[in-house]
Coordinates of C-alpha atoms and ligand atoms in Angstrom, one line a residue:
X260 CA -15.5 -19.9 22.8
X261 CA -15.3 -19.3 26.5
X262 CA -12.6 -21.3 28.7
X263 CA -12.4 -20.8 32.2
X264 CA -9.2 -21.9 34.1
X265 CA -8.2 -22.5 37.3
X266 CA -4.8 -22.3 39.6
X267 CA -4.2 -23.0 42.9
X268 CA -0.8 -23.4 44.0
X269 CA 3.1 -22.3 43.1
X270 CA 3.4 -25.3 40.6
X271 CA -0.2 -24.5 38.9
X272 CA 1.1 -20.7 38.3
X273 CA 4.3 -21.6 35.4
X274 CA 1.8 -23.8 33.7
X275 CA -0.9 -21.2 33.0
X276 CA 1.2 -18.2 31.8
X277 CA 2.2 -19.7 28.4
X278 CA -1.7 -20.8 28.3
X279 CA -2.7 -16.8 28.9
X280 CA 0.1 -15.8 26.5
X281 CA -1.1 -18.3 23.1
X282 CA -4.7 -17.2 24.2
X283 CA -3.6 -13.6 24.2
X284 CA -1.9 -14.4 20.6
X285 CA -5.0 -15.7 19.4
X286 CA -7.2 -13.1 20.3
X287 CA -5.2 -10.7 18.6
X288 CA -5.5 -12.3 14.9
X289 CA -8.3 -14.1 14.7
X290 CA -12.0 -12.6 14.1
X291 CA -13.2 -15.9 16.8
X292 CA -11.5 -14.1 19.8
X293 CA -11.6 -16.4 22.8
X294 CA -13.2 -15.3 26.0
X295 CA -10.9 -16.2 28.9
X296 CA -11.6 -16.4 32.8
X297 CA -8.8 -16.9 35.0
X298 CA -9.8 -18.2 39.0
X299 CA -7.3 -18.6 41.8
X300 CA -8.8 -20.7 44.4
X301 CA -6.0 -18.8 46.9
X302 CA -4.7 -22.2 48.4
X303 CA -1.4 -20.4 47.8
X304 CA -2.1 -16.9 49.6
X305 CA 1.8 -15.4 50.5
X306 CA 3.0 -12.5 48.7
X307 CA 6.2 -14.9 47.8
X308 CA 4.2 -18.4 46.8
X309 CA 1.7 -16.4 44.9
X310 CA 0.9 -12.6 44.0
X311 CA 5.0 -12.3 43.0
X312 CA 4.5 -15.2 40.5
X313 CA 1.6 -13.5 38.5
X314 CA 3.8 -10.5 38.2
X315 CA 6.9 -12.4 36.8
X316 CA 5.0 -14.3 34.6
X317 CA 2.8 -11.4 33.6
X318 CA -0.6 -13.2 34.2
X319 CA -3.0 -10.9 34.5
X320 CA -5.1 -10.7 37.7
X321 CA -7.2 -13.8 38.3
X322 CA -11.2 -12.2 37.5
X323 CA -11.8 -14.3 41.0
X324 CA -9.9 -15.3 44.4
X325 CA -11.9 -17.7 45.9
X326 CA -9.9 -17.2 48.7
X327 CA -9.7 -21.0 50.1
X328 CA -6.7 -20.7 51.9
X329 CA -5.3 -23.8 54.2
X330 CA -6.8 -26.5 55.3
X331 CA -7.2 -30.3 55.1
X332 CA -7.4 -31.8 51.5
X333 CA -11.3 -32.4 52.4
X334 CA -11.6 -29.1 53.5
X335 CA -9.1 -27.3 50.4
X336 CA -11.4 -29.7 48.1
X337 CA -14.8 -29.2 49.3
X338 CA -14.6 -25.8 49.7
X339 CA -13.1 -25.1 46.0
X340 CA -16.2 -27.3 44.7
X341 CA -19.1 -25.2 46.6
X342 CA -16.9 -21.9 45.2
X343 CA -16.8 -23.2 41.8
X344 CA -20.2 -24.5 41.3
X345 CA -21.4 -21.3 41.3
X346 CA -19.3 -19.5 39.0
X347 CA -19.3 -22.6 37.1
X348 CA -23.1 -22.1 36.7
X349 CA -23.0 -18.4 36.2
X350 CA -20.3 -18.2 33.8
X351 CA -21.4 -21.4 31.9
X352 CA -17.7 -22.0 29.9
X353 CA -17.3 -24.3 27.2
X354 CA -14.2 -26.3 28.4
X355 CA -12.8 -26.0 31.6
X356 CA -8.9 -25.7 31.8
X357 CA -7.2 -27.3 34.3
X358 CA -3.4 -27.8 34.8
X359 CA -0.9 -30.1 37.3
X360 CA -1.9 -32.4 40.3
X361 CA -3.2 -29.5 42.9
X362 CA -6.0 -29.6 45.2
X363 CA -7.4 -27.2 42.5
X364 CA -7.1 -29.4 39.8
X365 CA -9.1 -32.1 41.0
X366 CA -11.8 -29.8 42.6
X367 CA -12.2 -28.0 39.3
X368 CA -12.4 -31.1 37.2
X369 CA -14.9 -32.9 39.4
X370 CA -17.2 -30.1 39.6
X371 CA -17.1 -29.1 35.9
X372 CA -18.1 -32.4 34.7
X373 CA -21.1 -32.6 37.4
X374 CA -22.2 -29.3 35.2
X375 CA -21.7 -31.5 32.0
X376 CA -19.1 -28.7 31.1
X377 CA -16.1 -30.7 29.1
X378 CA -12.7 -30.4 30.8
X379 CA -9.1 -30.2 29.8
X380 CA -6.4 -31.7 31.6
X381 CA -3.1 -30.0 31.1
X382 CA 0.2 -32.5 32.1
X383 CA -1.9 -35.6 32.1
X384 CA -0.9 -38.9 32.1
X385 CA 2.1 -38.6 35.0
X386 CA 1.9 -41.3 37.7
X387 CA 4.2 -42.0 40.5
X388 CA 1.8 -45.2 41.3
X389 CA 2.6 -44.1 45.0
X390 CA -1.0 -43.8 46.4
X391 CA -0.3 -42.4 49.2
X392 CA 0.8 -39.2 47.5
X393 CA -2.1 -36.6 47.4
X394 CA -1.2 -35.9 44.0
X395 CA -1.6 -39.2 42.5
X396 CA -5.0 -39.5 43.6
X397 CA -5.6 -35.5 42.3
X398 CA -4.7 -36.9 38.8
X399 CA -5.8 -40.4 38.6
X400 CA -9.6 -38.7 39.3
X401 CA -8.5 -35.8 37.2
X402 CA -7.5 -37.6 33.8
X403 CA -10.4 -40.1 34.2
X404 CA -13.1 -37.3 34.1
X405 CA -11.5 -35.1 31.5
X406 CA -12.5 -34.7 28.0
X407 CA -9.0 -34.1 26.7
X408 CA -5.8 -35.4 28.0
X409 CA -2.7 -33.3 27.6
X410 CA 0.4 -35.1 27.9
X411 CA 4.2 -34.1 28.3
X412 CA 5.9 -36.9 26.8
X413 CA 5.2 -40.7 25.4
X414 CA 5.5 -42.5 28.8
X415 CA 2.6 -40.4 30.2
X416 CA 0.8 -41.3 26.5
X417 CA 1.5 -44.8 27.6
X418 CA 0.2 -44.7 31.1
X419 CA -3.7 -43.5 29.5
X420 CA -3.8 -45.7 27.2
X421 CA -2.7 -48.5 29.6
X422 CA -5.3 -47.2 31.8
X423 CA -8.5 -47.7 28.6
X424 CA -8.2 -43.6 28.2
X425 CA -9.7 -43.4 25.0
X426 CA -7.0 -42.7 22.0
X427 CA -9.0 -39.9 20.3
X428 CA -8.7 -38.0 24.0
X429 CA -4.9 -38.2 24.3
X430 CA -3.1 -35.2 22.7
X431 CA 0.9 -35.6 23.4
X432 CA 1.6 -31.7 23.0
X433 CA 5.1 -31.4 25.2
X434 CA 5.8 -30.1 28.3
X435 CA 4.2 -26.7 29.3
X436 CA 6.8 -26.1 31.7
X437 CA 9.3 -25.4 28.9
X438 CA 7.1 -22.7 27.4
X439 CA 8.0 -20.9 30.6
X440 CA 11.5 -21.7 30.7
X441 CA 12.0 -20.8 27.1
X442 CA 10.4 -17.3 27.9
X443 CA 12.5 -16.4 30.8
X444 CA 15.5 -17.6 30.7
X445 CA 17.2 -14.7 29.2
X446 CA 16.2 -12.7 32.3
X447 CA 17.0 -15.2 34.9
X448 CA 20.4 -15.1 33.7
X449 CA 20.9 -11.6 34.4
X450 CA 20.1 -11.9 38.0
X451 CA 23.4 -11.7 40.6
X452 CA 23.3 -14.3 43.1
X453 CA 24.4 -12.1 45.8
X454 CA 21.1 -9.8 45.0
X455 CA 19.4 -12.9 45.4
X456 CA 20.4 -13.7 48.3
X457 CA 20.6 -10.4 49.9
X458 CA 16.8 -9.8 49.0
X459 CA 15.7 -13.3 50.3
X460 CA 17.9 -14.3 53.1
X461 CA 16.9 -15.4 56.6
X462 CA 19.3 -15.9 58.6
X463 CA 21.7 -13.5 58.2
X464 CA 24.3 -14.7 55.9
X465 CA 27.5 -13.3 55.4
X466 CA 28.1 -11.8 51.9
X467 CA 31.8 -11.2 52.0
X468 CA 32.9 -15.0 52.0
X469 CA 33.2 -15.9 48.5
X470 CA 29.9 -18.6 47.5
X471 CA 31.8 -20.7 44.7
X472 CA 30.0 -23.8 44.6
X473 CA 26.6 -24.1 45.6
X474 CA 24.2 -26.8 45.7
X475 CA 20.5 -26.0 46.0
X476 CA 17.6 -27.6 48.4
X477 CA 13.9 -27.6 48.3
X478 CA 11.9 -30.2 49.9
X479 CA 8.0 -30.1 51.0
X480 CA 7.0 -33.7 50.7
X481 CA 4.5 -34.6 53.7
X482 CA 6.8 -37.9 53.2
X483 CA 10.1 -35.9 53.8
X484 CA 9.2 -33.1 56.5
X485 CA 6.0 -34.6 58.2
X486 CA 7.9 -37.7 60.0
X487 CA 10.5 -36.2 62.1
X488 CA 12.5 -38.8 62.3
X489 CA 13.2 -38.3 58.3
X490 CA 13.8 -34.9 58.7
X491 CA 16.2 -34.6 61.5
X492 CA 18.2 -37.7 59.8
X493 CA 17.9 -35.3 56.9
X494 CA 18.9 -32.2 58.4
X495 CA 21.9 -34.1 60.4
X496 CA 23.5 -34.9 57.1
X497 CA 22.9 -31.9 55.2
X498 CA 24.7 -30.1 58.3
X499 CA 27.7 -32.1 58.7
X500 CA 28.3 -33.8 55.5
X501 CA 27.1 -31.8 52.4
X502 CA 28.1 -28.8 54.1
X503 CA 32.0 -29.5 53.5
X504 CA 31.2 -29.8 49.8
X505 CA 29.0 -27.1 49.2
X506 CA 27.1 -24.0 50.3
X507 CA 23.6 -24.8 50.8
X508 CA 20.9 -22.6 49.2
X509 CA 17.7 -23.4 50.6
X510 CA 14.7 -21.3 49.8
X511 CA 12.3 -22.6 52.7
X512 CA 8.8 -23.9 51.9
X513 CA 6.2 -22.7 54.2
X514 CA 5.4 -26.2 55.5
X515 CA 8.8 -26.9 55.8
X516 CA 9.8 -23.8 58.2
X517 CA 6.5 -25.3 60.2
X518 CA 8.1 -28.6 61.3
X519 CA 11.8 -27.9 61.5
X520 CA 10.0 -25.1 64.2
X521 CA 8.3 -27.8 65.4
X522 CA 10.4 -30.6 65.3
X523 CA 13.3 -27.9 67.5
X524 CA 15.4 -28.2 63.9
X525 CA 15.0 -24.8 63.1
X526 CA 18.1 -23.0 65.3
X527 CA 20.5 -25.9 63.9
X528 CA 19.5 -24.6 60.4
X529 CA 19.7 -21.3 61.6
X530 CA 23.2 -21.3 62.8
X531 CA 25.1 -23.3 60.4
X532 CA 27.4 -20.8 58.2
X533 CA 27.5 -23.0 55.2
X534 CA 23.4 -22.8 55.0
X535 CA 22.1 -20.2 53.3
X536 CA 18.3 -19.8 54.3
X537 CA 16.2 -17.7 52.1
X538 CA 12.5 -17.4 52.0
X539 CA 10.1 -18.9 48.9
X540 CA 12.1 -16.9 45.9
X541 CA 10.5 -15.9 42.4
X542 CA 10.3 -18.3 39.4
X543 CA 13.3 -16.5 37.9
X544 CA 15.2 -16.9 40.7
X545 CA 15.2 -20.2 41.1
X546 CA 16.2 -21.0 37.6
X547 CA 19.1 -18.5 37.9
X548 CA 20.4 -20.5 40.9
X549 CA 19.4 -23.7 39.4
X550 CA 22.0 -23.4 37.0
X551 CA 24.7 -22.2 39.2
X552 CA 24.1 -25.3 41.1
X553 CA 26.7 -28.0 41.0
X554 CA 23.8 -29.9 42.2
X555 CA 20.1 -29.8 43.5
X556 CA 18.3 -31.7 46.4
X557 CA 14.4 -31.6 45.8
X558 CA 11.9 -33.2 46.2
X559 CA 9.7 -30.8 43.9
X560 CA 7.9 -32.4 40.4
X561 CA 8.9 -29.3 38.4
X562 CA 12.6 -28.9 39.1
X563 CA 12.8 -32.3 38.2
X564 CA 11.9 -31.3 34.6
X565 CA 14.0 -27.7 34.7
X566 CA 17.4 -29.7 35.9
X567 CA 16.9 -31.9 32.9
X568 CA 16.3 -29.3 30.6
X569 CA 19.1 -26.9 32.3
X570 CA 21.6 -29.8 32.6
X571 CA 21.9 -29.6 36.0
X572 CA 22.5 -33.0 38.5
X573 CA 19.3 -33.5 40.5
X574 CA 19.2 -36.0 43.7
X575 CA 15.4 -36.4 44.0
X576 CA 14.6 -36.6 47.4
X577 CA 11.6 -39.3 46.7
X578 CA 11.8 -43.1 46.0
X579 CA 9.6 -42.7 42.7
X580 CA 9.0 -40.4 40.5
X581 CA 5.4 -39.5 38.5
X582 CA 8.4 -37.6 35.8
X583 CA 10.4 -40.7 34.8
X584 CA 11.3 -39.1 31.7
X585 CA 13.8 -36.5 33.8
X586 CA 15.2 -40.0 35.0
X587 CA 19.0 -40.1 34.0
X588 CA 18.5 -43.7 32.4
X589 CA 15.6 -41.5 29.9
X590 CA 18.7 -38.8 29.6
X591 CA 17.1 -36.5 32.1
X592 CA 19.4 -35.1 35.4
X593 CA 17.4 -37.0 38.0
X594 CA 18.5 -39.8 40.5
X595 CA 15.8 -41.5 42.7
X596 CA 17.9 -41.6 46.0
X597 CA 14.8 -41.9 48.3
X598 CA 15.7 -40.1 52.2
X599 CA 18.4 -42.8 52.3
X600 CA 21.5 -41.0 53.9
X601 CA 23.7 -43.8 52.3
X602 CA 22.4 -43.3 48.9
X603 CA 22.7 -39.7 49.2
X604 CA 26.0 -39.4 49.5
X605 CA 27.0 -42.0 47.4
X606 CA 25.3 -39.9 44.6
X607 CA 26.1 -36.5 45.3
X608 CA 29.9 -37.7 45.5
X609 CA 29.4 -39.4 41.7
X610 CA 27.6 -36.4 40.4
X611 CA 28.9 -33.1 42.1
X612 CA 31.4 -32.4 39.7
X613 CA 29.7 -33.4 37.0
X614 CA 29.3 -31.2 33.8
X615 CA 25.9 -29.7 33.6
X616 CA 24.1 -31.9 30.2
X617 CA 21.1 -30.0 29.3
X618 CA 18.2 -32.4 27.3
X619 CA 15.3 -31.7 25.6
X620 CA 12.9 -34.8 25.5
X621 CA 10.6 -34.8 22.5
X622 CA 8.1 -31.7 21.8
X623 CA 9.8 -29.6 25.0
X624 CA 10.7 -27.3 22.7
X625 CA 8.4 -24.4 24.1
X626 CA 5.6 -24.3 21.6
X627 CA 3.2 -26.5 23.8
X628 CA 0.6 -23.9 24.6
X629 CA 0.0 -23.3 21.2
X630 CA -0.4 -27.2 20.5
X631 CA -2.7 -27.0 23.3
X632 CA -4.9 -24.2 22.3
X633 CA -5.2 -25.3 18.4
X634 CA -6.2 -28.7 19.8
X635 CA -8.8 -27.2 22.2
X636 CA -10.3 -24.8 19.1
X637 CA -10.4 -27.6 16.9
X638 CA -12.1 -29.7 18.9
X639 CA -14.9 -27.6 19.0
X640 CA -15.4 -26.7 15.4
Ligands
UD1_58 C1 0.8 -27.9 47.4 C2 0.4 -29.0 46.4 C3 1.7 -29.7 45.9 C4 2.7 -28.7 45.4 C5 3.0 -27.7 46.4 C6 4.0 -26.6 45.9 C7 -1.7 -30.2 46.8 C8 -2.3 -31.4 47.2 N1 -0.4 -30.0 47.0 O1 1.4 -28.5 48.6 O2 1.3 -30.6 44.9 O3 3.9 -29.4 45.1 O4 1.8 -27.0 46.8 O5 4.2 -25.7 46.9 O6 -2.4 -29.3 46.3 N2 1.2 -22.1 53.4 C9 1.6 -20.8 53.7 N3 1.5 -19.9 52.7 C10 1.1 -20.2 51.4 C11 0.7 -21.5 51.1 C12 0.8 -22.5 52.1 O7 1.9 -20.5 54.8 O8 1.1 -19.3 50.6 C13 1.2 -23.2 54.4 C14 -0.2 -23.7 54.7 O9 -0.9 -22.9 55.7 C15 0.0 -25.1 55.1 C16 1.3 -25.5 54.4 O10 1.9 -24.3 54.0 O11 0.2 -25.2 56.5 C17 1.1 -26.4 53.2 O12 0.3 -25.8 52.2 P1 -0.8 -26.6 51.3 O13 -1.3 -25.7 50.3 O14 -1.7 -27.4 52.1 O15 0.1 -27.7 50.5 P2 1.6 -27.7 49.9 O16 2.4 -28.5 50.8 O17 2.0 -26.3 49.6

């Protein structure tokens, strides 16, 4: 059998290497090895958003960088399709793998069933129901072309079939995500935050004050850091107010940096003493200070599902969520508080001294990828 898979982006990157890993396992006991092709569209291009993720996770060089770069969706979208037709064509795979919400997912999927090559969808079934998030519409397109649907847990089961997916397409296999976290977890702990910090850093923090407790802050969101009214009402509070709590770790997202330059945020940042700028950090990183964290500001998909598994308090910065199983009322570590200042506060007052309550929702138990993979082989005997 020959699958080919594609990435694109940070988030795409944790999803894949547990895939690589049960293929790998495969390979080595059974006399039907799979052939596996690995593309990068290169949306993601940094050292830090990209290259340093393969190496941490030990996926093995993508066989092909398309090299797509930045652009508009329309132009990330088109030009994956024209770049993946033809190796499409050339390679001719029997399933194509794709994983998450990226640009490259719905590219991939689109394209492969134009070449009547059957798809898989890996994390299907999430919906925020918020169209005007470029991710819904990458997997509402995505999950109605694909061949199998691969979903994290019973709500996403519930939104397919809701939707007239087909029952016998639906496999509820857990969430891929904890694979990853199950695999490195060991090693994140035996990271020092000051290394961290030290390696990453921006502006200049000074190591010798003692960093007790620390909250952490990622947002991206065209919705959060593309108004700039929202930001600077954001930025204004995480300056004055969650500053007397905490010390801010905020590993910057490309975009991000962007508009606070833009928007004339970025000194304000810069200069506060409580704020703790670092550049993108590594996957291991992130779940080191994750739980350190008394609490986390994000507006990131995945760290909603890592708090919940780690425990740790999670104010999502986002009025819905497409993850409503990290929800608190579900047992998860996530609160919905929007970019409402108010509600903000309230909740990070009710939470920060909470005690970490790590929870596993059914099948996250970090056998996915092999669910996934004995699904895909048995579907094609
Ligand atoms: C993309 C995904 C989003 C995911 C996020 C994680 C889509 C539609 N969006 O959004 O789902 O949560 O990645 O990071 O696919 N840039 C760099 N260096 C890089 C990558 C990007 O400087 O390595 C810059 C780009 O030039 C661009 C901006 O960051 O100006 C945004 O990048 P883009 O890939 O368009 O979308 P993300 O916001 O990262």
């Amino acid at each position: 059998m020959k699958i080919l898979s594609i990435v694109g982006a940070r988030p795409n990157f944790m999803k894949i290497s547990p895939f690589v890993d049960a293929i790998n396992a495969h390979n080595k006991e059974s006399h039907h090895p799979i052939h596996h092709i690995l593309i990068h569209t290169g949306q993601h291009y940094d050292h830090n958003m990209s290259e340093e993720f393969f190496k941490t996770l030990n996926i093995p060089e993508p066989d092909i960088n398309m090299g797509i770069g930045s652009g508009s969706h329309a132009q990330q979208v088109g030009k994956t399709m024209i770049e993946f037709e033809k190796i499409v064509t050339e390679v001719k795979p029997d399933w194509v793998v794709v994983v998450g919400d990226v640009n490259a997912t719905l590219a991939a999927s689109i394209t492969a069933k134009k070449e009547n090559i059957k798809c898989a969808h890996i994390e299907a079934g999430l919906r925020s129901k918020d169209m005007s998030m470029p991710e819904e519409i990458n997997r509402l397109v995505t999950d109605r072309l694909s061949d199998l649907l691969f979903t994290p847990d019973r709500i996403s089961t519930t939104n397919l079939i809701q939707e007239g997916t087909p029952l016998e397409k639906i496999k509820f296999v857990g969430n891929i995500m904890v694979d990853t976290l199950e695999n490195n977890i060991i090693k994140a702990h035996s990271l020092n935050i000051h290394e961290i910090i030290e390696k990453n850093q921006i502006n200049g923090f000074n190591q010798s004050q003692e960093i007790n407790d620390i909250g952490v802050l990622t947002i991206h969101r065209p919705s959060n850091v593309d108004d700039k009214l929202i930001l600077e009402r954001l930025i204004d509070f995480l300056c004055s107010e969650v500053v007397k709590e905490l010390y801010l770790i905020w590993p910057i997202h490309p975009r991000t940096g962007t508009r606070l330059k833009e928007y004339n945020l970025w000194e304000k940042v810069m200069n506060n003493d409580k704020i703790i700028l670092l550049n993108p950090i590594g996957y291991l990183e992130m779940l080191k200070l994750n739980d350190l964290a008394k609490v986390v500001f994000t507006d990131s998909g995945g760290l909603q599902e890592e708090c919940t598994v780690l425990g740790t308090p999670c104010l999502t910065l986002r009025w819905n969520t497409e993850r409503p199983i990290t929800l608190k009322k579900f047992g998860g570590a996530s609160i919905l508080v929007g970019n409402d200042i108010n509600n903000i506060q309230r909740e990070l007052y009710r939470v920060i001294n909470e005690k970490h309550e790590p929870f596993r929702p059914e099948l996250w138990d970090g056998n996915t990828a092999e669910r996934i993979l004995k699904e895909l082989i048995n579907f094609s005997n």
